[in-house]
PDB file of C-alpha atoms and ligand atoms in Angstrom:
ATOM      1  CA  MET A   1      12.578 -42.301 -56.344  1.00  0.00           C
ATOM      2  CA  LYS A   2      10.783 -39.039 -56.927  1.00  0.00           C
ATOM      3  CA  LYS A   3       7.692 -40.408 -55.199  1.00  0.00           C
ATOM      4  CA  LEU A   4       9.729 -41.248 -52.113  1.00  0.00           C
ATOM      5  CA  THR A   5      11.287 -37.763 -51.960  1.00  0.00           C
ATOM      6  CA  ASN A   6       7.820 -36.216 -52.215  1.00  0.00           C
ATOM      7  CA  ARG A   7       6.549 -38.388 -49.440  1.00  0.00           C
ATOM      8  CA  ILE A   8       9.476 -37.497 -47.160  1.00  0.00           C
ATOM      9  CA  LEU A   9       8.900 -33.819 -47.948  1.00  0.00           C
ATOM     10  CA  ILE A  10       5.211 -34.036 -47.105  1.00  0.00           C
ATOM     11  CA  ILE A  11       5.799 -35.983 -43.908  1.00  0.00           C
ATOM     12  CA  SER A  12       8.518 -33.630 -42.686  1.00  0.00           C
ATOM     13  CA  SER A  13       6.447 -30.511 -43.453  1.00  0.00           C
ATOM     14  CA  GLY A  14       3.561 -32.083 -41.578  1.00  0.00           C
ATOM     15  CA  PHE A  15       5.867 -32.765 -38.666  1.00  0.00           C
ATOM     16  CA  LEU A  16       7.126 -29.188 -38.709  1.00  0.00           C
ATOM     17  CA  ILE A  17       3.619 -27.750 -38.690  1.00  0.00           C
ATOM     18  CA  LEU A  18       2.671 -30.077 -35.847  1.00  0.00           C
ATOM     19  CA  THR A  19       5.702 -29.002 -33.804  1.00  0.00           C
ATOM     20  CA  ILE A  20       4.886 -25.325 -34.277  1.00  0.00           C
ATOM     21  CA  GLY A  21       1.270 -26.003 -33.359  1.00  0.00           C
ATOM     22  CA  ILE A  22       2.171 -27.835 -30.151  1.00  0.00           C
ATOM     23  CA  SER A  23       4.710 -25.148 -29.198  1.00  0.00           C
ATOM     24  CA  TYR A  24       2.139 -22.428 -29.630  1.00  0.00           C
ATOM     25  CA  PHE A  25      -0.391 -24.422 -27.652  1.00  0.00           C
ATOM     26  CA  LEU A  26       2.053 -24.833 -24.750  1.00  0.00           C
ATOM     27  CA  TYR A  27       3.130 -21.186 -24.995  1.00  0.00           C
ATOM     28  CA  SER A  28      -0.443 -19.987 -24.655  1.00  0.00           C
ATOM     29  CA  PHE A  29      -0.682 -21.948 -21.406  1.00  0.00           C
ATOM     30  CA  SER A  30       2.552 -20.623 -19.981  1.00  0.00           C
ATOM     31  CA  LYS A  31       1.370 -17.080 -20.602  1.00  0.00           C
ATOM     32  CA  ALA A  32      -1.493 -17.562 -18.161  1.00  0.00           C
ATOM     33  CA  GLN A  33       0.990 -18.020 -15.322  1.00  0.00           C
ATOM     34  CA  TYR A  34       2.610 -14.652 -15.906  1.00  0.00           C
ATOM     35  CA  PRO A  35      -0.104 -12.036 -16.154  1.00  0.00           C
ATOM     36  CA  GLY A  36       1.075  -8.607 -17.215  1.00  0.00           C
ATOM     37  CA  CYS A  37       1.667  -5.809 -14.757  1.00  0.00           C
ATOM     38  CA  ALA A  38      -1.674  -4.140 -15.450  1.00  0.00           C
ATOM     39  CA  THR A  39      -3.494  -6.470 -13.080  1.00  0.00           C
ATOM     40  CA  GLU A  40      -5.436  -5.536  -9.989  1.00  0.00           C
ATOM     41  CA  ILE A  41      -3.521  -7.994  -7.875  1.00  0.00           C
ATOM     42  CA  PRO A  42      -0.099  -6.492  -7.299  1.00  0.00           C
ATOM     43  CA  GLN A  43       2.733  -8.636  -8.658  1.00  0.00           C
ATOM     44  CA  ASN A  44       6.023  -8.633  -6.864  1.00  0.00           C
ATOM     45  CA  PHE A  45       8.082  -8.540 -10.017  1.00  0.00           C
ATOM     46  CA  CYS A  46       6.157  -5.545 -11.366  1.00  0.00           C
ATOM     47  CA  GLY A  47       7.441  -3.272  -8.620  1.00  0.00           C
ATOM     48  CA  THR A  48       3.970  -2.516  -7.291  1.00  0.00           C
ATOM     49  CA  VAL A  49       4.655  -4.147  -3.947  1.00  0.00           C
ATOM     50  CA  SER A  50       7.478  -2.950  -1.732  1.00  0.00           C
ATOM     51  CA  PRO A  51       9.283  -6.169  -0.910  1.00  0.00           C
ATOM     52  CA  ASN A  52      10.333  -4.985   2.541  1.00  0.00           C
ATOM     53  CA  LEU A  53       6.823  -4.362   3.794  1.00  0.00           C
ATOM     54  CA  THR A  54       4.919  -6.952   5.758  1.00  0.00           C
ATOM     55  CA  ASP A  55       1.368  -7.747   4.635  1.00  0.00           C
ATOM     56  CA  ASN A  56      -0.017  -5.554   7.399  1.00  0.00           C
ATOM     57  CA  ALA A  57       2.238  -2.670   6.478  1.00  0.00           C
ATOM     58  CA  THR A  58       1.164  -3.012   2.852  1.00  0.00           C
ATOM     59  CA  GLU A  59      -2.451  -2.677   4.011  1.00  0.00           C
ATOM     60  CA  GLY A  60      -1.370   0.291   6.103  1.00  0.00           C
ATOM     61  CA  LYS A  61       0.249   1.913   3.104  1.00  0.00           C
ATOM     62  CA  LYS A  62      -3.033   1.713   1.204  1.00  0.00           C
ATOM     63  CA  ILE A  63      -4.901   3.319   4.102  1.00  0.00           C
ATOM     64  CA  PHE A  64      -2.202   5.965   4.361  1.00  0.00           C
ATOM     65  CA  ASN A  65      -2.349   6.787   0.654  1.00  0.00           C
ATOM     66  CA  ILE A  66      -6.129   7.124   0.713  1.00  0.00           C
ATOM     67  CA  ASN A  67      -6.447   9.155   3.920  1.00  0.00           C
ATOM     68  CA  CYS A  68      -3.212  10.795   4.888  1.00  0.00           C
ATOM     69  CA  ALA A  69      -0.950  11.260   1.871  1.00  0.00           C
ATOM     70  CA  ALA A  70      -2.645  14.506   0.855  1.00  0.00           C
ATOM     71  CA  CYS A  71      -0.978  16.190   3.836  1.00  0.00           C
ATOM     72  CA  HIS A  72       1.659  13.820   5.192  1.00  0.00           C
ATOM     73  CA  LYS A  73       4.751  12.135   3.894  1.00  0.00           C
ATOM     74  CA  LEU A  74       6.758   9.620   5.851  1.00  0.00           C
ATOM     75  CA  ASP A  75      10.059  11.451   5.825  1.00  0.00           C
ATOM     76  CA  LYS A  76       9.311  15.017   4.874  1.00  0.00           C
ATOM     77  CA  ASN A  77       7.160  17.734   6.392  1.00  0.00           C
ATOM     78  CA  MET A  78       4.336  18.893   4.150  1.00  0.00           C
ATOM     79  CA  THR A  79       1.065  20.418   5.292  1.00  0.00           C
ATOM     80  CA  GLY A  80       1.358  18.038   8.216  1.00  0.00           C
ATOM     81  CA  PRO A  81       4.565  16.801   9.826  1.00  0.00           C
ATOM     82  CA  ALA A  82       6.581  13.788   8.640  1.00  0.00           C
ATOM     83  CA  LEU A  83       5.132  10.717  10.278  1.00  0.00           C
ATOM     84  CA  ARG A  84       7.745   7.986  10.237  1.00  0.00           C
ATOM     85  CA  GLY A  85       8.658   6.881  13.738  1.00  0.00           C
ATOM     86  CA  ILE A  86       6.166   9.277  15.318  1.00  0.00           C
ATOM     87  CA  HIS A  87       5.819   6.923  18.297  1.00  0.00           C
ATOM     88  CA  SER A  88       9.426   7.154  19.288  1.00  0.00           C
ATOM     89  CA  ARG A  89       9.737  10.852  18.591  1.00  0.00           C
ATOM     90  CA  ARG A  90       6.886  11.914  20.813  1.00  0.00           C
ATOM     91  CA  GLU A  91       5.598  11.124  24.211  1.00  0.00           C
ATOM     92  CA  PHE A  92       1.874  10.824  23.906  1.00  0.00           C
ATOM     93  CA  PRO A  93      -0.125  11.312  27.091  1.00  0.00           C
ATOM     94  CA  TYR A  94      -1.690   7.835  27.188  1.00  0.00           C
ATOM     95  CA  GLU A  95      -1.404   4.630  25.244  1.00  0.00           C
ATOM     96  CA  ASN A  96      -4.389   5.007  22.956  1.00  0.00           C
ATOM     97  CA  TYR A  97      -3.927   8.722  22.468  1.00  0.00           C
ATOM     98  CA  LEU A  98      -2.857   8.454  18.857  1.00  0.00           C
ATOM     99  CA  PHE A  99      -5.930   6.408  17.945  1.00  0.00           C
ATOM    100  CA  ASP A 100      -8.157   9.028  19.586  1.00  0.00           C
ATOM    101  CA  PHE A 101      -6.253  11.848  17.921  1.00  0.00           C
ATOM    102  CA  ILE A 102      -6.656  10.376  14.462  1.00  0.00           C
ATOM    103  CA  THR A 103     -10.249   9.202  14.788  1.00  0.00           C
ATOM    104  CA  LYS A 104     -11.798  11.936  16.948  1.00  0.00           C
ATOM    105  CA  GLU A 105      -9.604  14.964  17.346  1.00  0.00           C
ATOM    106  CA  ASP A 106     -12.707  17.120  17.529  1.00  0.00           C
ATOM    107  CA  SER A 107     -13.713  15.393  20.785  1.00  0.00           C
ATOM    108  CA  LEU A 108     -10.250  15.966  22.221  1.00  0.00           C
ATOM    109  CA  ASN A 109     -10.548  19.625  21.316  1.00  0.00           C
ATOM    110  CA  LYS A 110     -13.979  19.822  22.882  1.00  0.00           C
ATOM    111  CA  ILE A 111     -12.697  18.626  26.236  1.00  0.00           C
ATOM    112  CA  ASN A 112      -9.701  20.970  25.864  1.00  0.00           C
ATOM    113  CA  ASP A 113      -7.186  18.160  25.917  1.00  0.00           C
ATOM    114  CA  ARG A 114      -3.874  19.752  26.818  1.00  0.00           C
ATOM    115  CA  TYR A 115      -1.685  17.679  24.536  1.00  0.00           C
ATOM    116  CA  THR A 116      -3.923  18.201  21.520  1.00  0.00           C
ATOM    117  CA  LYS A 117      -3.769  21.931  22.182  1.00  0.00           C
ATOM    118  CA  ILE A 118       0.014  21.786  22.179  1.00  0.00           C
ATOM    119  CA  LEU A 119      -0.013  19.888  18.874  1.00  0.00           C
ATOM    120  CA  ASN A 120      -2.369  22.347  17.264  1.00  0.00           C
ATOM    121  CA  GLU A 121      -0.353  25.322  18.414  1.00  0.00           C
ATOM    122  CA  GLU A 122       2.854  23.808  17.186  1.00  0.00           C
ATOM    123  CA  TYR A 123       1.719  23.723  13.580  1.00  0.00           C
ATOM    124  CA  ASN A 124      -0.016  26.658  12.007  1.00  0.00           C
ATOM    125  CA  TYR A 125      -2.332  24.698   9.720  1.00  0.00           C
ATOM    126  CA  LYS A 126      -5.540  23.841  11.558  1.00  0.00           C
ATOM    127  CA  PHE A 127      -6.971  20.431  10.757  1.00  0.00           C
ATOM    128  CA  ASP A 128      -9.088  18.088  12.841  1.00  0.00           C
ATOM    129  CA  HIS A 129      -8.355  14.416  12.310  1.00  0.00           C
ATOM    130  CA  ASN A 130     -11.708  12.662  12.439  1.00  0.00           C
ATOM    131  CA  PHE A 131     -11.035   9.628  10.298  1.00  0.00           C
ATOM    132  CA  HIS A 132     -13.374   6.678  10.371  1.00  0.00           C
ATOM    133  CA  LEU A 133     -10.820   3.974  10.930  1.00  0.00           C
ATOM    134  CA  THR A 134     -11.352   0.730  12.781  1.00  0.00           C
ATOM    135  CA  LYS A 135      -8.845  -0.343  15.393  1.00  0.00           C
ATOM    136  CA  ILE A 136      -7.413  -2.911  13.018  1.00  0.00           C
ATOM    137  CA  GLU A 137      -7.043  -0.401  10.178  1.00  0.00           C
ATOM    138  CA  PHE A 138      -5.302   1.874  12.652  1.00  0.00           C
ATOM    139  CA  GLU A 139      -2.915  -0.940  13.615  1.00  0.00           C
ATOM    140  CA  TYR A 140      -2.067  -1.517   9.928  1.00  0.00           C
ATOM    141  CA  LEU A 141      -1.448   2.177   9.518  1.00  0.00           C
ATOM    142  CA  MET A 142       0.861   2.229  12.527  1.00  0.00           C
ATOM    143  CA  GLU A 143       2.712  -0.795  11.194  1.00  0.00           C
ATOM    144  CA  TYR A 144       3.384   1.198   8.025  1.00  0.00           C
ATOM    145  CA  ILE A 145       4.585   4.414   9.654  1.00  0.00           C
ATOM    146  CA  LYS A 146       6.465   2.922  12.597  1.00  0.00           C
TER     147      LYS A 146
HETATM  148  C1  HEC B   1      -5.811  17.906   5.518  1.00  0.00           C
HETATM  149  C2  HEC B   1      -4.476  17.584   5.950  1.00  0.00           C
HETATM  150  C3  HEC B   1      -4.212  16.363   6.800  1.00  0.00           C
HETATM  151  C4  HEC B   1      -4.624  15.074   6.593  1.00  0.00           C
HETATM  152  C5  HEC B   1      -5.463  14.523   5.443  1.00  0.00           C
HETATM  153  C6  HEC B   1      -4.063  14.283   7.668  1.00  0.00           C
HETATM  154  N1  HEC B   1      -3.333  15.095   8.504  1.00  0.00           N
HETATM  155 FE1  HEC B   1      -2.295  14.532  10.142  1.00  0.00          FE
HETATM  156  N2  HEC B   1      -1.802  16.427  10.533  1.00  0.00           N
HETATM  157  C7  HEC B   1      -2.134  17.514   9.748  1.00  0.00           C
HETATM  158  C8  HEC B   1      -1.676  18.738  10.410  1.00  0.00           C
HETATM  159  C9  HEC B   1      -1.840  20.131   9.876  1.00  0.00           C
HETATM  160  C10 HEC B   1      -1.073  18.335  11.608  1.00  0.00           C
HETATM  161  C11 HEC B   1      -0.478  19.252  12.697  1.00  0.00           C
HETATM  162  C12 HEC B   1      -1.282  19.192  13.990  1.00  0.00           C
HETATM  163  C13 HEC B   1      -2.723  19.595  13.825  1.00  0.00           C
HETATM  164  O1  HEC B   1      -2.997  20.649  13.226  1.00  0.00           O
HETATM  165  O2  HEC B   1      -3.606  18.857  14.286  1.00  0.00           O
HETATM  166  C14 HEC B   1      -1.160  16.882  11.653  1.00  0.00           C
HETATM  167  C15 HEC B   1      -0.670  16.120  12.691  1.00  0.00           C
HETATM  168  C16 HEC B   1      -0.675  14.756  12.709  1.00  0.00           C
HETATM  169  C17 HEC B   1      -0.059  13.945  13.753  1.00  0.00           C
HETATM  170  C18 HEC B   1       0.673  14.461  14.976  1.00  0.00           C
HETATM  171  C19 HEC B   1       2.097  14.703  14.618  1.00  0.00           C
HETATM  172  C20 HEC B   1       2.951  15.019  15.793  1.00  0.00           C
HETATM  173  O3  HEC B   1       3.906  15.775  15.600  1.00  0.00           O
HETATM  174  O4  HEC B   1       2.670  14.503  16.879  1.00  0.00           O
HETATM  175  C21 HEC B   1      -0.277  12.655  13.416  1.00  0.00           C
HETATM  176  C22 HEC B   1       0.183  11.422  14.190  1.00  0.00           C
HETATM  177  C23 HEC B   1      -1.039  12.652  12.182  1.00  0.00           C
HETATM  178  N3  HEC B   1      -1.261  13.947  11.787  1.00  0.00           N
HETATM  179  C24 HEC B   1      -1.458  11.515  11.554  1.00  0.00           C
HETATM  180  C25 HEC B   1      -2.285  11.512  10.440  1.00  0.00           C
HETATM  181  C26 HEC B   1      -2.806  10.316   9.846  1.00  0.00           C
HETATM  182  C27 HEC B   1      -2.477   8.903  10.316  1.00  0.00           C
HETATM  183  C28 HEC B   1      -3.594  10.696   8.811  1.00  0.00           C
HETATM  184  C29 HEC B   1      -4.421   9.811   7.903  1.00  0.00           C
HETATM  185  C30 HEC B   1      -5.318   8.877   8.521  1.00  0.00           C
HETATM  186  C31 HEC B   1      -3.556  12.149   8.752  1.00  0.00           C
HETATM  187  N4  HEC B   1      -2.755  12.598   9.755  1.00  0.00           N
HETATM  188  C32 HEC B   1      -4.226  12.912   7.810  1.00  0.00           C
HETATM  189  C33 HEC B   1      -2.787  17.472   8.557  1.00  0.00           C
HETATM  190  C34 HEC B   1      -3.412  16.362   8.002  1.00  0.00           C
END
């Protein structure tokens, strides 16, 4: 009788250890699907991606943060004016004006562009926007601040 009890005890402990082992094994796999928030790829559930932004606008936000955020905010004037909805607030002289203004304001100043003069006189901080942005980066940026 005692022998049988021992055997049952040994078998059930073995079973228990096996179950724990398998659980841990499976757990270590499931962890790989949920990387922590300190990853380079932004995770939606970590709050590093604004859920309302399109992919292009998210790209635009990055470009904005690198190049423009030192002086501009979207909704508040800082060194430069607030930029959200700038297209609808202003009437730019020609369709690609804003691209020219942001990528080569110095050229516009050189040819004494009237509208650029007005802009510069309106704000008392003098800064020439000569950013090296491609057309597509500019489009992303506009998608973000529209
Ligand atoms: C060093 C500060 C600074 C940085 C960086 C900067 N700006 Fe500006 N921005 C200004 C100032 C100052 C003005 C006011 C007009 C002027 O002086 O040219 C302005 C004006 C503007 C205007 C015209 C606003 C209007 O009322 O029509 C736009 C559009 C603009 N900036 C976009 C950008 C974008 C996009 C970037 C980033 C790629 C950027 N700026 C980076 C300072 C800055």
